PDB file of C-alpha atoms in Angstrom:
ATOM      1  CA  LEU A   1     -12.620   7.585  18.762  1.00 96.00           C
ATOM      2  CA  TYR A   2     -14.589   5.963  15.448  1.00 95.00           C
ATOM      3  CA  ILE A   3     -17.271   3.073  16.387  1.00 95.00           C
ATOM      4  CA  ILE A   4     -19.031   1.906  13.114  1.00 93.00           C
ATOM      5  CA  TYR A   5     -21.164  -1.138  14.101  1.00 94.00           C
ATOM      6  CA  SER A   6     -24.111  -3.066  12.614  1.00 92.00           C
ATOM      7  CA  GLN A   7     -26.177  -5.546  14.604  1.00 87.00           C
ATOM      8  CA  ASP A   8     -26.710  -7.302  10.667  1.00 82.00           C
ATOM      9  CA  ASN A   9     -24.651  -5.667   8.551  1.00 78.00           C
ATOM     10  CA  ARG A  10     -21.380  -6.902   7.558  1.00 77.00           C
ATOM     11  CA  LYS A  11     -20.999  -4.084   4.860  1.00 79.00           C
ATOM     12  CA  VAL A  12     -21.048  -1.310   6.949  1.00 81.00           C
ATOM     13  CA  SER A  13     -16.945  -0.776   7.228  1.00 83.00           C
ATOM     14  CA  HIS A  14     -13.962  -0.897   4.544  1.00 87.00           C
ATOM     15  CA  PRO A  15      -9.686  -0.649   5.854  1.00 92.00           C
ATOM     16  CA  PRO A  16      -9.550   2.967   6.569  1.00 93.00           C
ATOM     17  CA  GLU A  17      -6.518   3.379   4.164  1.00 92.00           C
ATOM     18  CA  VAL A  18      -8.854   3.349   1.694  1.00 90.00           C
ATOM     19  CA  CYS A  19     -10.731   6.972   2.803  1.00 89.00           C
ATOM     20  CA  LEU A  20      -7.986   8.054   4.012  1.00 91.00           C
ATOM     21  CA  GLU A  21      -5.997   8.001   0.864  1.00 92.00           C
ATOM     22  CA  GLY A  22      -9.046   9.527  -0.860  1.00 91.00           C
ATOM     23  CA  SER A  23      -8.559  12.372   0.931  1.00 93.00           C
ATOM     24  CA  GLY A  24      -5.201  12.825  -0.064  1.00 94.00           C
ATOM     25  CA  VAL A  25      -3.662  11.120   3.166  1.00 95.00           C
ATOM     26  CA  THR A  26      -0.469   9.669   2.356  1.00 96.00           C
ATOM     27  CA  VAL A  27       0.199   6.478   4.594  1.00 96.00           C
ATOM     28  CA  VAL A  28       4.090   6.661   5.567  1.00 96.00           C
ATOM     29  CA  LYS A  29       4.112   3.489   7.655  1.00 97.00           C
ATOM     30  CA  LYS A  30       1.754   0.621   8.329  1.00 97.00           C
ATOM     31  CA  ASP A  31       2.354  -1.934  11.123  1.00 98.00           C
ATOM     32  CA  LYS A  32       0.887  -4.338  13.332  1.00 98.00           C
ATOM     33  CA  ALA A  33       0.313  -2.864  17.274  1.00 97.00           C
ATOM     34  CA  PRO A  34      -0.414  -4.951  20.723  1.00 97.00           C
ATOM     35  CA  LEU A  35      -3.484  -3.251  22.762  1.00 97.00           C
ATOM     36  CA  MET A  36      -4.558  -4.716  26.263  1.00 97.00           C
ATOM     37  CA  LEU A  37      -8.866  -4.094  27.032  1.00 96.00           C
ATOM     38  CA  VAL A  38      -9.956  -3.245  30.151  1.00 92.00           C
ATOM     39  CA  ASP A  39     -10.659  -6.484  31.642  1.00 88.00           C
ATOM     40  CA  GLU A  40      -6.221  -7.736  30.392  1.00 91.00           C
ATOM     41  CA  LYS A  41      -7.653  -9.088  26.814  1.00 93.00           C
ATOM     42  CA  LYS A  42      -5.099  -8.354  24.649  1.00 97.00           C
ATOM     43  CA  ILE A  43      -6.039  -7.680  21.014  1.00 97.00           C
ATOM     44  CA  LEU A  44      -3.845  -6.846  17.955  1.00 98.00           C
ATOM     45  CA  ALA A  45      -4.847  -3.778  16.008  1.00 98.00           C
ATOM     46  CA  ASN A  46      -3.127  -2.168  12.458  1.00 98.00           C
ATOM     47  CA  ARG A  47      -1.284   1.080  13.216  1.00 98.00           C
ATOM     48  CA  LEU A  48      -0.795   3.581  10.394  1.00 98.00           C
ATOM     49  CA  LEU A  49       1.026   6.882  10.786  1.00 97.00           C
ATOM     50  CA  VAL A  50      -0.230   9.191   8.336  1.00 97.00           C
ATOM     51  CA  GLU A  51       1.002  12.473   6.740  1.00 97.00           C
ATOM     52  CA  LYS A  52      -0.622  15.525   5.066  1.00 96.00           C
ATOM     53  CA  ALA A  53       0.482  18.965   4.113  1.00 94.00           C
ATOM     54  CA  GLY A  54       3.202  17.899   7.401  1.00 93.00           C
ATOM     55  CA  ALA A  55       0.870  16.769   9.855  1.00 96.00           C
ATOM     56  CA  LYS A  56       1.345  13.819  11.241  1.00 97.00           C
ATOM     57  CA  ASN A  57      -1.048  11.305  12.648  1.00 97.00           C
ATOM     58  CA  VAL A  58      -1.597   7.648  14.551  1.00 98.00           C
ATOM     59  CA  THR A  59      -4.629   5.855  13.521  1.00 97.00           C
ATOM     60  CA  LEU A  60      -4.875   2.660  15.057  1.00 98.00           C
ATOM     61  CA  TYR A  61      -7.894  -0.032  13.647  1.00 98.00           C
ATOM     62  CA  TRP A  62      -9.618  -3.434  14.514  1.00 98.00           C
ATOM     63  CA  TYR A  63     -12.415  -5.265  13.748  1.00 96.00           C
ATOM     64  CA  LYS A  64     -15.052  -6.900  15.409  1.00 94.00           C
ATOM     65  CA  ALA A  65     -17.796 -10.045  14.117  1.00 92.00           C
ATOM     66  CA  GLY A  66     -19.737 -10.737  17.074  1.00 88.00           C
ATOM     67  CA  GLN A  67     -17.508 -11.077  20.142  1.00 88.00           C
ATOM     68  CA  GLN A  68     -14.264 -11.740  18.529  1.00 92.00           C
ATOM     69  CA  TYR A  69     -11.941  -8.891  17.847  1.00 95.00           C
ATOM     70  CA  THR A  70      -9.682  -9.633  14.828  1.00 96.00           C
ATOM     71  CA  ASP A  71      -7.162  -6.857  12.736  1.00 97.00           C
ATOM     72  CA  ASN A  72      -7.895  -8.511   9.625  1.00 97.00           C
ATOM     73  CA  TYR A  73     -11.364  -7.441   7.742  1.00 96.00           C
ATOM     74  CA  LEU A  74     -11.582 -10.637   5.540  1.00 95.00           C
ATOM     75  CA  VAL A  75     -11.342 -12.605   8.922  1.00 95.00           C
ATOM     76  CA  GLN A  76     -14.052 -10.394  10.463  1.00 95.00           C
ATOM     77  CA  GLN A  77     -16.155 -10.561   6.877  1.00 93.00           C
ATOM     78  CA  LEU A  78     -15.892 -14.191   6.639  1.00 93.00           C
ATOM     79  CA  ARG A  79     -17.036 -14.411  10.517  1.00 92.00           C
ATOM     80  CA  VAL A  80     -19.741 -12.827  10.572  1.00 92.00           C
ATOM     81  CA  ALA A  81     -20.810 -14.701   7.106  1.00 91.00           C
ATOM     82  CA  ALA A  82     -20.474 -17.460   9.101  1.00 92.00           C
ATOM     83  CA  ASN A  83     -22.250 -16.546  11.909  1.00 88.00           C
ATOM     84  CA  GLN A  84     -25.202 -14.911   9.662  1.00 89.00           C
ATOM     85  CA  LEU A  85     -25.223 -18.985   7.984  1.00 92.00           C
ATOM     86  CA  ARG A  86     -25.413 -20.812  11.336  1.00 91.00           C
ATOM     87  CA  PHE A  87     -28.932 -17.891  12.173  1.00 88.00           C
ATOM     88  CA  LYS A  88     -26.203 -16.434  15.249  1.00 85.00           C
ATOM     89  CA  PRO A  89     -25.832 -13.212  16.324  1.00 79.00           C
ATOM     90  CA  ALA A  90     -24.226 -11.208  13.099  1.00 84.00           C
ATOM     91  CA  SER A  91     -23.126  -8.053  14.326  1.00 91.00           C
ATOM     92  CA  SER A  92     -20.122  -6.347  12.565  1.00 93.00           C
ATOM     93  CA  ALA A  93     -17.596  -3.172  14.071  1.00 95.00           C
ATOM     94  CA  LEU A  94     -15.208  -1.486  12.734  1.00 96.00           C
ATOM     95  CA  ILE A  95     -13.047   0.804  15.553  1.00 97.00           C
ATOM     96  CA  ARG A  96     -10.662   3.066  14.843  1.00 97.00           C
ATOM     97  CA  VAL A  97      -8.690   5.656  17.179  1.00 98.00           C
ATOM     98  CA  SER A  98      -6.453   7.799  15.863  1.00 97.00           C
ATOM     99  CA  ALA A  99      -4.150  10.835  17.567  1.00 98.00           C
ATOM    100  CA  ASP A 100      -2.027  13.929  15.837  1.00 97.00           C
ATOM    101  CA  VAL A 101       1.450  13.508  16.413  1.00 97.00           C
ATOM    102  CA  ARG A 102       3.505  15.813  18.484  1.00 94.00           C
ATOM    103  CA  ALA A 103       6.648  17.212  18.549  1.00 92.00           C
ATOM    104  CA  ASP A 104       7.234  14.645  16.125  1.00 92.00           C
ATOM    105  CA  ASP A 105       7.443  11.689  18.524  1.00 96.00           C
ATOM    106  CA  ALA A 106       4.696   8.962  16.744  1.00 97.00           C
ATOM    107  CA  ASP A 107       5.595   6.379  19.807  1.00 96.00           C
ATOM    108  CA  GLN A 108       4.322   8.793  22.986  1.00 97.00           C
ATOM    109  CA  THR A 109       1.122   8.954  20.574  1.00 98.00           C
ATOM    110  CA  TYR A 110       1.114   5.319  20.374  1.00 97.00           C
ATOM    111  CA  ARG A 111       1.295   4.757  23.872  1.00 97.00           C
ATOM    112  CA  LYS A 112      -1.032   7.910  24.579  1.00 98.00           C
ATOM    113  CA  LEU A 113      -3.521   5.812  22.287  1.00 98.00           C
ATOM    114  CA  GLN A 114      -2.987   2.566  24.426  1.00 97.00           C
ATOM    115  CA  GLU A 115      -3.775   3.842  27.331  1.00 97.00           C
ATOM    116  CA  PHE A 116      -7.020   5.876  25.940  1.00 98.00           C
ATOM    117  CA  VAL A 117      -8.259   2.065  24.483  1.00 98.00           C
ATOM    118  CA  LYS A 118      -7.591   0.145  27.500  1.00 97.00           C
ATOM    119  CA  ASP A 119      -9.583   2.905  29.379  1.00 96.00           C
ATOM    120  CA  SER A 120     -12.417   3.059  26.835  1.00 96.00           C
ATOM    121  CA  SER A 121     -12.570  -0.889  25.950  1.00 96.00           C
ATOM    122  CA  ARG A 122     -14.519  -0.921  29.324  1.00 94.00           C
ATOM    123  CA  TYR A 123     -17.715   0.567  27.340  1.00 93.00           C
ATOM    124  CA  PHE A 124     -17.311  -1.375  23.573  1.00 92.00           C
ATOM    125  CA  GLU A 125     -19.559  -4.527  24.469  1.00 87.00           C
ATOM    126  CA  GLU A 126     -22.052  -2.371  26.046  1.00 89.00           C
ATOM    127  CA  ILE A 127     -22.095  -0.143  22.176  1.00 89.00           C
ATOM    128  CA  MET A 128     -20.899  -3.255  20.496  1.00 90.00           C
ATOM    129  CA  PRO A 129     -23.293  -6.070  21.610  1.00 82.00           C
TER     130      PRO A 129
END
């Protein structure tokens, strides 16, 4: 679990593919994935299947702008900027979870990450007000 958070700086994060590909990781597949938070709130995340030196990994990530979640980096940036212009709280965050794929079963890894997100999301508002 990675949470990159700033109370007032929208420039603290960028799409994880930038760093992953820069470190030699190959993005094998990218799509959207539904997630359920502990309060039964549904969000959409970006799902990556990545590979490096034969090892596979599933990574899920999404953004937060103020109290709203989004899977889109540009939407997050626009929401934070709009909040700043209206003198409202302008916090921003990138939330990313990842796990190695075992027994070449990326779907099982995704299901485990879904469970982890739901369980850990109870702390999101405390960590990212």
